[in-house]
Amino acid sequence: MSDASGHGPGSGAAPPGAGRRAGVAVMGEPDARGRFGRFGGRYVPESLVPACAELEAAFRAAWADPAFHAELQGILTSYGGRPTPVTECRRLSAELGVRVLLKREDLAHTGSHKINNVVGQALLARRMGKSRLVAETGAGQHGVATATAAALFGMDCTVYMGEVDVERQALNVFRMELLGAEVRPVASGSRTLKDAVNEALRDWVATVGHTHYCLGSVMGPHPYPWMVRELQRVVGDEAREQCRQLLGGDPDVVVACVGGGSNAAGTFAGFADTSAELVGVEAAGGAAVRRGVPGVLHGMASLLLQDEAGQILEAQSISAGLDYPGIGPEHAHLADVGRARYDTAADDEVLAAFTLLARTEGIICAFESAHAVAWLVREAGRSVPSGSTVLVTLSGRGDKDVAQARELLR
Amino acid sequence: MTPPGAGAPSAAGVPPAAGTGAAAGAGPGPLERALRARRDAGRKLLVPYVTAGAVDDWVQVVRAVAAAGADAVEVGLPFSDPMIDGPTIQQASLTALRRGTTPQAALAELAGADVGVPLVVMTYYNLVFRAGERRFARTLADSGVAGAIVPDLPLEESAGWREEAGAAGVDTVLLVAPSTPDERARRICEACRGFVYGVGLMGVTGERSELAGTARQVARRLRAVTDLPVCVGVGVTTARQAAEICEDADGVVVGSALVRRLLDGGGPDAAAALVAGFRSAID
Ligand SMILES: Cc1ncc(COP(=O)(O)O)c(C=O)c1O
């Protein structure tokens, strides 16, 4: 984003696009080829190149248009439930010895941050004259959000979901169907999020004339990683302002879970130019920053779990939304330049944190979000010194995971 | 092919430099020379596609289709996430990977195959990137491969690869889709070597009972902007469709129709019979 066009009306006290620390500007606009440092790009079949270019042009025009911002913000406010609150966690803070604040995306309509991105993309789709949305989903939250936006705007909607996820997130499948979307189970590959993306891309190649691919995270070909981060930056912009009011300053640490990385990118965007330490938490079985190597998948160059020949490996996680062998390219870049650090949480830590948050704060969060909490539970008093102030983005609510938790905790 | 971290430039994670210009100084290689010569002699070009490792005797299949009238053979190196492929080639890729097929082993098998017509490798960019562009290009050349098709590497991302491929004597075949504007098609053709691959329809590979209207359209549009041999692939299922496309194109690529026969248990003979049928239909 250029500073002139970067912020629509009413985006509060948010700073201009690029954060700066130790001389490294981060979280501004990617270069002309959609690169964040050595990551990003647009690695799509020729059939889709014109559609990506069209989307980029549409997004640039919309993002510079106050009327677009006004409409988006209006919908996110009157329909999406924004701004979401920041909640101070007294009992959890006492337990951990750090001051914990939660940015409550679980309270947004449809139960996660995914709605922020989807309303923006649906508006763009409408501007481009497209009548159908196609999406991939892992946990089902992005699928539910997309189905919701499609219902709201009167569009057709098809959601691809790996067979494994269809099974473990059955309730969300039904939600999508209730909302009028068609859910197509994906039987190829690992039958999880990665394969759902493949299938959504295959659909889009054949339907691109009237269909917009509503990608659910900061991944894929340019302009998606940048566009989705900008559509999610409302999370970070709000949280920064709310922290200033609550704390009179910025938190010491800002933590979010990372699947593709959209709730983390949106959160980090609000704090990139502060002195807050930024931490992304991946599933231990999908640790693209820790165990991935550079590669190209789903239209982007990023860090990917892969073998020596370049075959993509299957991620493994309790949480369908983090079960992805890659990470958004901007996160790979933030790791490269050291502006954010990326760590992991293991399934058992996640379950424990899920339970702890429920018992101490009365909040049942998504398994994905519980990764961020789990990291803090582990690191409080270690890499996060006692007495620190920590903002955790709680990306979603846990209704969808309750049945699975019941099985696991029995 | 290189093990991770062995020091090939792009294995270190630095994507190629920007730019869309033609690979510096790389003129047409043996693939383009062979195909132009045949085209100019009035012959229609037939390029069957075989997934390496999909069946045990895949190299014999490559030889058999060459002998049955192919002008070049496209060999797919299987990738875990073949996003531009439909169910048949997905299945072939998965089967090949389950059988332990690696790019290195497949190319080593091809190196000794003595097929008699040019070989063109088709694969996804991650396999190239992981190996390192220079190393991958040299491995292709050392294996006797004359061309490469990397469908998820569009013009804007391809300059570095085209330069390495050109330096190794490997022609990079680029794709033009029904959605590609004419001006862009022209730029793609300028950077393209070997032949230009006209994508016959908006969609993934796979058999189609009807020939898409876009198949002949894309061929005509390419004809208007380039002198390269124009071959149309994706969705070309029957010999009759191939003949129809060849009214406007210089040739066709036949993939899923052939691969399905292999997956159904038809060996080299069945593959050769199919290719012979296409041959006589387009002649
Ligand atoms: C609640 C929730 N949080 C996080 C994620 C992971 O996505 P991202 O990393 O893009 O925020 C998902 C994805 O399904 C989710 O449902």
XYZ file of C-alpha atoms and ligand atoms in Angstrom:
709
model
C 0.000 0.000 0.000
C 1.134 3.473 -0.674
C 0.593 5.756 2.245
C -1.867 7.827 0.291
C -4.184 4.959 -0.472
C -3.409 2.642 2.365
C -6.046 3.581 4.825
C -9.640 4.134 4.240
C -11.800 6.417 6.221
C -12.107 5.624 9.836
C -9.210 3.250 10.123
C -8.334 5.007 13.329
C -4.883 5.799 14.523
C -3.256 3.104 12.427
C 0.130 4.055 11.063
C 0.986 4.121 7.389
C 1.701 0.759 5.803
C 5.315 -0.068 6.381
C 6.597 -0.970 9.799
C 10.185 -0.152 10.545
C 12.550 -1.603 13.046
C 16.309 -1.736 12.993
C 16.193 -0.129 9.564
C 14.165 -2.917 7.958
C 10.838 -1.784 6.555
C 8.331 -4.599 6.743
C 4.669 -5.183 6.033
C 4.411 -2.605 3.292
C 3.469 -3.389 -0.275
C 5.258 -6.292 -1.964
C 7.351 -5.475 -5.028
C 5.870 -5.317 -8.520
C 6.091 -9.085 -8.885
C 4.367 -9.660 -5.575
C 7.506 -10.520 -3.646
C 8.293 -10.086 -0.003
C 12.058 -10.411 -0.131
C 12.758 -13.745 -1.787
C 9.236 -15.098 -1.229
C 5.879 -14.656 -2.913
C 5.419 -14.241 -6.655
C 2.756 -15.535 -8.990
C 3.412 -19.149 -9.941
C 0.164 -20.020 -11.650
C -0.735 -21.694 -14.911
C -1.066 -19.274 -17.790
C -4.858 -19.737 -17.759
C -4.994 -17.958 -14.389
C -2.466 -15.188 -14.998
C -5.036 -12.791 -16.475
C -7.417 -13.443 -13.556
C -4.686 -12.711 -11.005
C -3.813 -9.524 -12.849
C -7.473 -8.519 -12.964
C -7.829 -9.175 -9.246
C -4.737 -7.144 -8.466
C -6.044 -4.215 -10.474
C -9.473 -4.490 -8.850
C -7.967 -4.601 -5.383
C -5.680 -1.635 -5.999
C -8.587 0.413 -7.288
C -10.895 -0.602 -4.443
C -8.304 -0.081 -1.742
C -7.738 3.452 -2.982
C -11.469 4.122 -3.073
C -13.015 5.622 0.082
C -16.429 4.330 -0.992
C -15.109 0.762 -0.919
C -13.648 1.221 2.544
C -16.867 2.787 3.762
C -18.950 -0.095 2.479
C -16.561 -2.719 3.835
C -16.365 -1.072 7.203
C -20.121 -0.631 7.297
C -20.688 -4.330 6.742
C -17.999 -5.374 9.198
C -19.569 -3.137 11.807
C -23.295 -3.665 11.378
C -23.122 -7.285 10.260
C -19.709 -8.630 11.282
C -19.732 -7.365 14.847
C -16.620 -5.211 14.642
C -14.763 -3.897 16.434
C -14.132 -7.044 18.425
C -13.095 -6.383 22.013
C -9.780 -6.864 23.705
C -10.289 -8.843 26.908
C -7.947 -8.645 29.850
C -7.452 -12.126 31.344
C -7.168 -11.749 35.106
C -7.133 -15.366 36.213
C -4.978 -16.623 33.340
C -2.558 -13.732 33.925
C -2.283 -14.652 37.595
C -1.624 -18.249 36.637
C 1.078 -17.420 34.087
C 2.745 -14.442 35.730
C 2.366 -12.307 32.596
C -0.365 -9.837 31.721
C -2.494 -11.486 29.035
C -4.818 -9.629 26.700
C -6.929 -11.419 24.124
C -8.008 -9.902 20.814
C -11.380 -11.556 20.481
C -11.857 -12.600 16.862
C -13.908 -15.475 18.246
C -16.634 -12.876 18.789
C -16.800 -11.821 15.143
C -19.740 -13.080 13.096
C -19.251 -16.716 12.003
C -16.861 -17.191 14.900
C -13.477 -16.266 13.506
C -11.373 -13.624 11.810
C -12.108 -15.249 8.451
C -15.150 -13.005 7.960
C -12.927 -9.904 7.606
C -11.210 -11.278 4.530
C -14.271 -12.839 3.009
C -16.494 -9.762 3.103
C -13.713 -7.791 1.416
C -13.220 -10.408 -1.288
C -16.950 -10.796 -1.883
C -17.201 -7.034 -2.418
C -14.301 -7.253 -4.846
C -15.909 -10.185 -6.646
C -19.027 -8.114 -7.068
C -16.990 -5.182 -8.408
C -15.434 -7.580 -10.931
C -18.863 -8.824 -11.982
C -18.354 -12.360 -10.693
C -21.377 -14.268 -9.499
C -19.786 -17.306 -7.861
C -17.286 -17.840 -5.041
C -15.111 -20.884 -4.729
C -13.069 -21.533 -1.592
C -10.899 -24.101 0.128
C -11.343 -24.792 3.790
C -9.526 -26.716 6.485
C -11.303 -26.320 9.784
C -14.329 -25.121 7.900
C -14.231 -21.610 9.329
C -13.170 -20.031 6.071
C -15.721 -22.149 4.241
C -18.451 -21.037 6.631
C -17.371 -17.408 6.266
C -17.362 -17.675 2.472
C -20.756 -19.379 2.441
C -22.011 -16.590 4.689
C -20.746 -13.832 2.413
C -22.200 -15.658 -0.597
C -25.576 -15.770 1.115
C -25.322 -12.109 2.040
C -24.460 -11.037 -1.502
C -26.646 -13.546 -3.318
C -23.764 -15.434 -4.924
C -23.270 -19.117 -5.666
C -20.682 -20.816 -3.494
C -18.673 -24.020 -3.726
C -16.311 -25.040 -0.935
C -13.629 -27.704 -1.264
C -12.719 -29.556 1.891
C -10.453 -32.566 2.388
C -12.258 -35.770 3.320
C -10.346 -35.972 6.590
C -11.567 -32.508 7.524
C -15.119 -33.188 6.356
C -15.129 -35.909 8.960
C -13.513 -34.066 11.845
C -15.413 -30.822 11.217
C -18.797 -32.302 10.355
C -20.688 -29.512 12.066
C -19.096 -26.878 9.857
C -19.971 -28.906 6.762
C -23.583 -28.761 7.806
C -23.316 -25.044 8.534
C -22.044 -24.382 5.026
C -24.869 -26.400 3.554
C -27.402 -24.551 5.682
C -26.001 -21.330 4.265
C -26.658 -22.599 0.763
C -23.133 -23.584 -0.250
C -22.135 -26.805 -1.916
C -19.374 -28.656 -0.060
C -17.240 -30.902 -2.250
C -15.112 -33.418 -0.324
C -11.596 -33.829 -1.718
C -10.256 -37.366 -1.886
C -6.823 -36.658 -3.375
C -3.465 -36.531 -1.615
C -3.507 -36.045 2.142
C -7.233 -35.191 1.963
C -6.692 -32.038 4.030
C -6.241 -28.315 3.439
C -3.387 -28.602 0.914
C -5.486 -30.814 -1.330
C -8.527 -28.600 -0.938
C -6.440 -25.711 -2.288
C -5.391 -27.821 -5.292
C -8.988 -28.667 -6.022
C -10.204 -25.090 -5.609
C -7.514 -23.962 -8.056
C -8.599 -26.659 -10.510
C -12.164 -25.443 -10.251
C -11.079 -21.842 -10.764
C -9.108 -22.645 -13.921
C -12.301 -23.966 -15.475
C -14.691 -21.304 -14.180
C -12.620 -18.153 -13.975
C -14.943 -16.225 -16.283
C -17.679 -15.938 -13.660
C -15.987 -17.236 -10.490
C -13.793 -15.535 -7.923
C -11.443 -17.724 -5.906
C -11.950 -16.529 -2.351
C -8.658 -17.734 -0.859
C -8.751 -17.970 2.908
C -5.294 -17.002 4.025
C -2.214 -14.933 3.222
C -1.022 -17.460 0.693
C -1.344 -18.258 -2.983
C -0.294 -16.143 -5.946
C 0.084 -12.371 -5.884
C -2.030 -10.399 -4.971
C -3.590 -12.772 -2.423
C -0.944 -12.719 0.331
C -0.851 -8.944 0.304
C -4.587 -8.434 -0.255
C -5.626 -10.839 2.492
C -3.170 -9.237 4.924
C -4.618 -5.825 4.141
C -8.160 -7.142 4.602
C -7.118 -8.646 7.944
C -5.127 -5.673 9.188
C -8.306 -4.419 10.829
C -7.490 -6.958 13.560
C -4.118 -5.414 14.295
C -5.184 -1.821 13.758
C -8.028 -2.196 16.226
C -5.904 -4.088 18.720
C -3.170 -1.480 18.653
C -5.633 1.259 19.450
C -7.319 -0.831 22.123
C -3.963 -1.665 23.711
C -3.038 2.008 23.775
C -6.224 2.785 25.611
C -5.851 -0.082 28.034
C -2.109 0.028 28.560
C -1.176 3.516 27.510
C 1.271 1.883 25.117
C 2.052 -1.212 23.104
C 2.268 -4.742 24.474
C 5.704 -6.336 24.840
C 4.750 -9.411 22.870
C 2.092 -10.059 20.219
C 1.217 -13.690 19.514
C -1.004 -15.381 16.952
C -1.394 -18.863 15.537
C -0.291 -19.518 11.952
C -1.815 -21.871 9.432
C -1.401 -19.919 6.216
C -0.976 -16.964 8.518
C -3.863 -14.544 7.953
C -4.876 -13.798 11.527
C -1.203 -13.440 12.408
C -0.474 -11.193 9.415
C -3.473 -9.002 10.168
C -2.415 -8.746 13.790
C 1.258 -8.121 13.024
C 0.360 -5.422 10.504
C -0.916 -3.300 13.368
C 2.289 -3.679 15.366
C 5.045 -4.019 12.761
C 6.346 -0.526 13.460
C 6.196 -0.800 17.236
C 8.790 -2.377 19.476
C 6.500 -5.327 20.261
C 8.001 -8.738 19.684
C 5.908 -10.592 17.088
C 5.461 -14.346 17.462
C 3.701 -16.746 15.096
C 2.828 -20.191 16.400
C 2.552 -23.086 13.973
C 1.380 -26.602 14.679
C 4.366 -28.782 15.564
C 3.370 -31.109 12.719
C 3.204 -28.276 10.206
C 6.222 -26.221 11.168
C 7.068 -24.640 7.836
C 9.470 -22.083 9.300
C 11.295 -24.536 11.555
C 11.422 -27.508 9.219
C 10.482 -26.213 5.808
C 12.782 -25.226 2.988
C 12.161 -22.759 0.166
C 9.921 -24.035 -2.578
C 6.940 -23.213 -4.762
C 3.397 -24.417 -4.173
C -0.083 -23.024 -4.669
C 1.198 -20.092 -6.650
C 3.796 -18.815 -4.186
C 7.434 -19.198 -3.282
C 7.641 -19.823 0.441
C 8.915 -22.218 3.073
C 7.434 -25.672 2.567
C 7.670 -29.095 4.123
C 9.048 -31.207 1.293
C 11.388 -34.069 0.557
C 14.726 -33.944 -1.214
C 13.177 -34.210 -4.665
C 10.669 -31.428 -3.959
C 7.591 -33.558 -3.275
C 5.376 -31.818 -0.731
C 5.037 -33.606 2.606
C 1.843 -33.936 4.547
C 1.419 -31.832 7.653
C -0.044 -33.417 10.788
C -2.087 -31.532 13.332
C -4.971 -31.885 15.727
C -6.271 -28.685 14.182
C -7.569 -28.825 10.642
C -6.899 -25.121 10.134
C -3.161 -25.448 10.784
C -2.734 -28.704 8.902
C -0.811 -27.097 6.057
C 2.744 -27.822 4.891
C 3.540 -24.216 4.037
C 3.192 -20.691 5.342
C 2.289 -17.389 3.740
C 5.262 -15.841 1.937
C 5.269 -12.658 4.001
C 5.751 -14.716 7.154
C 8.687 -16.494 5.545
C 10.075 -13.046 4.841
C 9.410 -11.744 8.357
C 11.292 -14.768 9.651
C 14.120 -14.056 7.199
C 14.578 -10.471 8.300
C 14.012 -11.322 11.946
C 11.021 -9.039 12.509
C 8.886 -11.931 13.704
C 9.791 -15.239 15.210
C 7.998 -18.496 14.620
C 7.655 -21.297 17.081
C 5.421 -24.320 17.441
C 2.945 -25.894 19.817
C 2.353 -29.637 20.035
C -1.088 -31.244 20.039
C -1.002 -32.129 23.765
C 0.044 -28.605 24.740
C -2.793 -27.287 22.613
C -5.418 -29.434 24.286
C -4.136 -28.403 27.702
C -4.260 -24.723 26.778
C -7.732 -25.134 25.280
C -8.903 -26.504 28.614
C -6.994 -23.961 30.685
C -8.516 -21.004 28.855
C -11.990 -22.456 29.279
C -11.512 -22.967 33.012
C -9.751 -19.710 33.841
C -11.532 -17.284 31.540
C -14.726 -18.973 30.442
C -13.664 -18.923 26.790
C -13.781 -22.008 24.595
C -11.483 -21.158 21.706
C -10.700 -22.852 18.415
C -7.923 -25.470 18.426
C -6.064 -23.200 16.014
C -6.199 -20.269 18.423
C -5.258 -22.551 21.308
C -1.829 -22.886 19.675
C -1.105 -19.246 20.463
C -2.324 -19.698 24.023
C -0.325 -22.921 24.402
C 2.831 -21.180 23.294
C 2.321 -18.502 25.916
C 1.571 -21.063 28.620
C 4.870 -22.746 27.802
C 6.982 -19.632 27.335
C 5.655 -17.433 30.157
C 8.490 -17.057 32.614
C 10.922 -18.448 30.009
C 11.357 -16.590 26.710
C 8.546 -14.257 27.817
C 9.802 -12.730 31.070
C 7.418 -12.615 34.026
C 5.624 -9.312 34.174
C 5.504 -8.881 30.384
C 2.361 -7.717 28.690
C 1.220 -10.075 25.944
C -1.487 -9.650 23.341
C -2.787 -12.958 22.009
C -5.053 -12.969 18.987
C -7.778 -15.457 19.648
C -8.608 -16.177 16.034
C -11.790 -18.179 16.567
C -14.238 -19.824 18.858
C -14.227 -23.490 19.699
C -17.732 -24.739 18.993
C -16.497 -26.637 15.951
C -13.884 -28.426 18.065
C -15.949 -29.386 21.057
C -16.923 -32.806 19.728
C -13.310 -33.636 18.901
C -12.116 -32.325 22.263
C -14.644 -34.536 23.970
C -13.209 -37.586 22.227
C -9.631 -36.574 22.967
C -10.174 -35.647 26.617
C -12.225 -38.660 27.547
C 19.496 -33.208 -8.967
C 20.954 -32.060 -5.744
C 20.472 -32.989 -2.143
C 19.119 -30.195 0.022
C 21.581 -27.514 0.842
C 24.140 -28.811 -1.615
C 24.673 -25.330 -2.876
C 22.729 -25.128 -6.123
C 21.719 -21.495 -6.442
C 17.980 -21.778 -6.105
C 18.137 -24.555 -3.545
C 19.443 -21.776 -1.352
C 16.065 -20.228 -1.791
C 16.695 -17.265 -4.031
C 14.133 -17.163 -6.784
C 15.358 -16.143 -10.199
C 15.832 -12.558 -11.203
C 12.976 -10.517 -12.575
C 12.330 -9.914 -16.226
C 10.401 -11.402 -19.066
C 12.864 -11.029 -21.897
C 13.905 -13.937 -24.041
C 16.680 -16.061 -22.626
C 19.871 -14.341 -23.595
C 21.380 -15.688 -26.763
C 19.554 -19.003 -26.656
C 18.346 -19.798 -30.144
C 16.189 -22.766 -31.001
C 17.515 -26.085 -29.778
C 17.202 -29.548 -31.288
C 13.524 -29.857 -30.330
C 12.497 -26.774 -32.247
C 14.712 -27.598 -35.207
C 13.241 -31.093 -35.466
C 9.639 -29.939 -35.136
C 10.038 -27.028 -37.541
C 11.607 -29.318 -40.133
C 8.714 -31.756 -39.922
C 6.099 -29.034 -39.893
C 7.711 -27.305 -42.862
C 7.695 -30.604 -44.725
C 3.910 -30.627 -44.357
C 3.630 -33.122 -41.534
C 1.234 -32.651 -38.626
C 2.894 -33.060 -35.239
C 1.804 -35.642 -32.718
C 3.092 -35.393 -29.136
C 1.868 -38.128 -26.786
C 2.278 -37.670 -23.024
C 3.375 -40.424 -20.626
C 3.738 -40.079 -16.849
C 7.138 -41.448 -15.830
C 6.769 -44.328 -13.419
C 2.995 -44.669 -13.790
C 3.527 -48.235 -14.978
C 6.515 -50.546 -14.749
C 7.288 -50.520 -18.429
C 6.777 -46.796 -18.978
C 10.054 -46.439 -20.866
C 8.912 -49.113 -23.288
C 5.689 -47.164 -23.664
C 7.729 -44.094 -24.579
C 9.593 -46.109 -27.205
C 6.416 -47.709 -28.494
C 4.574 -44.411 -29.005
C 7.633 -42.972 -30.733
C 7.706 -45.907 -33.108
C 3.966 -45.605 -33.699
C 4.278 -42.123 -35.173
C 4.985 -39.568 -32.441
C 7.093 -36.575 -33.444
C 8.177 -35.956 -29.879
C 7.213 -37.570 -26.581
C 6.254 -35.587 -23.490
C 7.334 -37.295 -20.290
C 5.703 -36.161 -17.058
C 7.853 -36.217 -13.926
C 5.309 -36.861 -11.183
C 4.687 -34.161 -8.562
C 2.730 -34.562 -5.324
C 0.408 -31.637 -6.092
C -0.375 -31.577 -9.804
C -2.804 -28.664 -9.724
C -3.320 -28.285 -13.462
C -4.033 -31.991 -13.926
C -7.369 -33.753 -13.832
C -8.166 -37.128 -12.248
C -6.360 -39.376 -14.763
C -2.952 -37.730 -14.588
C -3.379 -37.114 -10.853
C -3.877 -40.848 -10.471
C -0.873 -41.628 -12.661
C 1.291 -39.205 -10.676
C 0.212 -40.648 -7.363
C 0.802 -44.197 -8.572
C 4.240 -43.252 -9.850
C 5.173 -41.601 -6.550
C 3.921 -44.586 -4.571
C 6.139 -46.739 -6.729
C 9.058 -44.611 -5.593
C 9.603 -42.639 -8.800
C 12.027 -39.749 -8.355
C 12.968 -37.208 -11.017
C 16.516 -38.430 -10.854
C 15.661 -42.099 -11.372
C 13.167 -41.370 -14.136
C 15.653 -39.229 -16.029
C 18.340 -41.857 -15.599
C 16.023 -44.395 -17.195
C 15.281 -42.038 -20.070
C 18.978 -41.380 -20.612
C 19.496 -44.889 -21.875
C 16.228 -45.187 -23.767
C 17.223 -44.254 -27.340
C 13.715 -43.206 -28.317
C 14.458 -41.817 -31.762
C 12.368 -38.620 -31.419
C 12.934 -35.629 -29.148
C 11.872 -35.931 -25.513
C 10.146 -33.117 -23.677
C 9.872 -33.220 -19.903
C 6.770 -31.816 -18.261
C 6.887 -31.138 -14.547
C 5.900 -28.644 -11.876
C 8.260 -25.901 -10.893
C 8.962 -27.053 -7.347
C 10.929 -30.020 -8.644
C 13.031 -27.655 -10.748
C 13.424 -25.138 -7.949
C 14.367 -27.748 -5.378
C 17.068 -29.183 -7.575
C 18.295 -25.764 -8.611
C 17.498 -24.417 -12.069
C 20.991 -24.848 -13.481
C 21.394 -28.338 -12.144
C 17.954 -29.378 -13.327
C 18.592 -28.010 -16.816
C 21.892 -29.834 -17.035
C 20.374 -33.062 -15.784
C 17.725 -32.840 -18.497
C 20.353 -32.212 -21.141
C 22.543 -35.038 -19.843
C 19.534 -37.355 -20.002
C 18.941 -36.544 -23.640
C 15.887 -34.380 -22.999
C 15.423 -31.625 -25.580
C 12.603 -29.592 -24.097
C 10.781 -28.705 -20.893
C 7.224 -27.682 -20.040
C 6.697 -26.211 -16.579
C 3.029 -25.254 -16.500
C 3.076 -23.395 -13.197
C 5.953 -21.181 -14.308
C 4.348 -18.368 -16.282
C 6.271 -15.902 -18.426
C 6.979 -13.428 -15.627
C 8.553 -16.032 -13.366
C 10.412 -17.943 -16.057
C 13.356 -15.771 -17.160
C 15.916 -17.417 -14.890
C 14.847 -20.907 -15.831
C 14.733 -20.132 -19.552
C 18.240 -18.804 -19.405
C 19.573 -21.916 -17.676
C 17.603 -24.220 -19.958
C 18.776 -22.356 -23.038
C 22.380 -22.552 -21.885
C 22.006 -26.306 -21.466
C 20.434 -26.667 -24.915
C 16.942 -27.381 -23.584
C 13.999 -25.589 -25.235
C 11.415 -24.137 -22.850
C 7.916 -24.650 -24.201
C 5.525 -22.003 -22.870
C 1.758 -22.198 -22.735
C -0.866 -19.861 -24.092
C -4.400 -20.231 -22.763
C -7.779 -19.228 -24.141
C -7.734 -16.450 -21.526
C -4.383 -15.043 -22.699
C -4.777 -11.679 -24.469
C -3.188 -11.488 -27.949
C -0.527 -9.005 -26.959
C 0.543 -11.248 -24.107
C 0.459 -14.295 -26.389
C 2.895 -12.493 -28.659
C 5.303 -11.854 -25.785
C 5.016 -15.459 -24.648
C 5.826 -16.693 -28.130
C 8.913 -14.482 -28.261
C 10.255 -16.164 -25.134
C 9.087 -19.644 -26.106
C 11.246 -22.315 -27.749
C 10.511 -25.736 -29.246
C 6.844 -25.291 -29.933
C 4.145 -23.181 -28.366
C 1.616 -25.115 -26.338
C -1.900 -23.887 -26.969
C -4.109 -24.856 -24.049
C -7.227 -26.187 -25.715
C -9.696 -25.240 -23.040
C -10.101 -23.426 -19.756
C -9.637 -26.267 -17.349
C -7.385 -29.070 -16.180
C -6.116 -31.999 -18.207
C -8.516 -34.856 -18.776
C -10.670 -36.490 -21.395
C -13.612 -34.605 -22.876
C -16.206 -36.126 -25.162
C -16.695 -32.856 -27.035
C -13.958 -30.746 -28.511
C -13.988 -27.318 -26.843
C -14.568 -24.417 -29.194
C -11.507 -22.759 -27.693
C -9.162 -25.449 -29.040
C -9.161 -24.304 -32.636
C -9.546 -20.670 -31.613
C -6.358 -20.701 -29.592
C -4.534 -22.350 -32.494
C -5.730 -19.686 -34.926
C -4.783 -16.907 -32.546
C -1.317 -18.381 -32.106
C -0.872 -18.794 -35.824
C -1.485 -15.087 -36.195
C 1.283 -14.111 -33.792
C 4.054 -16.673 -34.249
C 5.967 -18.792 -36.663
C 6.708 -21.399 -33.968
C 5.078 -24.803 -34.376
C 1.695 -24.564 -32.653
C 0.524 -27.674 -30.799
C -2.760 -27.824 -28.917
C -3.193 -29.982 -25.843
C -5.509 -30.470 -22.830
C -8.788 -32.170 -23.574
C -7.671 -33.766 -26.854
C -9.283 -37.163 -26.456
C -10.074 -38.774 -29.793
C -8.245 -39.085 -33.109
C -11.131 -37.293 -34.726
C -10.795 -34.302 -32.398
C -7.076 -34.273 -33.156
C -7.767 -34.142 -36.874
C -10.193 -31.303 -36.370
C -7.693 -29.272 -34.329
C -5.041 -29.889 -36.957
C -7.142 -27.913 -39.429
C -5.809 -24.899 -37.541
C -2.861 -26.171 -35.511
C 0.458 -27.725 -36.462
C -0.111 -30.558 -34.064
C -1.650 -31.946 -30.901
C -0.580 -33.187 -27.481
C -2.464 -36.262 -26.258
C -2.224 -36.932 -22.531
C -5.056 -38.304 -20.428
C -6.501 -40.489 -23.209
C -3.193 -42.324 -23.410
C -2.477 -42.378 -19.684
C -5.906 -43.819 -18.944
C -5.127 -46.763 -21.195
C -1.921 -47.358 -19.275
C -3.707 -47.172 -15.915
C -6.325 -49.586 -17.247
C -3.568 -52.104 -17.863
C -2.978 -51.546 -21.558
C 0.776 -51.833 -22.072
C 3.052 -50.480 -24.802
C 0.981 -52.159 -27.517
C -2.250 -50.454 -26.486
C -0.424 -47.134 -26.270
C 1.098 -47.654 -29.699
C -2.303 -48.559 -31.162
C -3.841 -45.369 -29.823
C -1.011 -43.246 -31.181
C -1.153 -44.987 -34.557
C -4.853 -44.153 -34.710
C -4.146 -40.470 -34.027
C -1.338 -40.549 -36.581
C -3.477 -41.806 -39.395
C -6.274 -39.396 -38.494
C -4.089 -36.278 -38.709
C -2.047 -37.341 -41.744
C -10.052 -20.182 14.013
C -8.938 -20.266 13.043
N -7.756 -19.735 13.340
C -6.719 -19.794 12.508
C -6.795 -20.460 11.311
C -5.584 -20.542 10.446
O -5.600 -19.630 9.397
P -4.661 -18.379 9.366
O -3.303 -18.826 9.707
O -4.769 -17.903 7.958
O -5.171 -17.367 10.309
C -8.014 -21.037 10.933
C -8.133 -21.741 9.649
O -8.967 -22.512 9.373
C -9.107 -20.945 11.829
O -10.281 -21.488 11.531
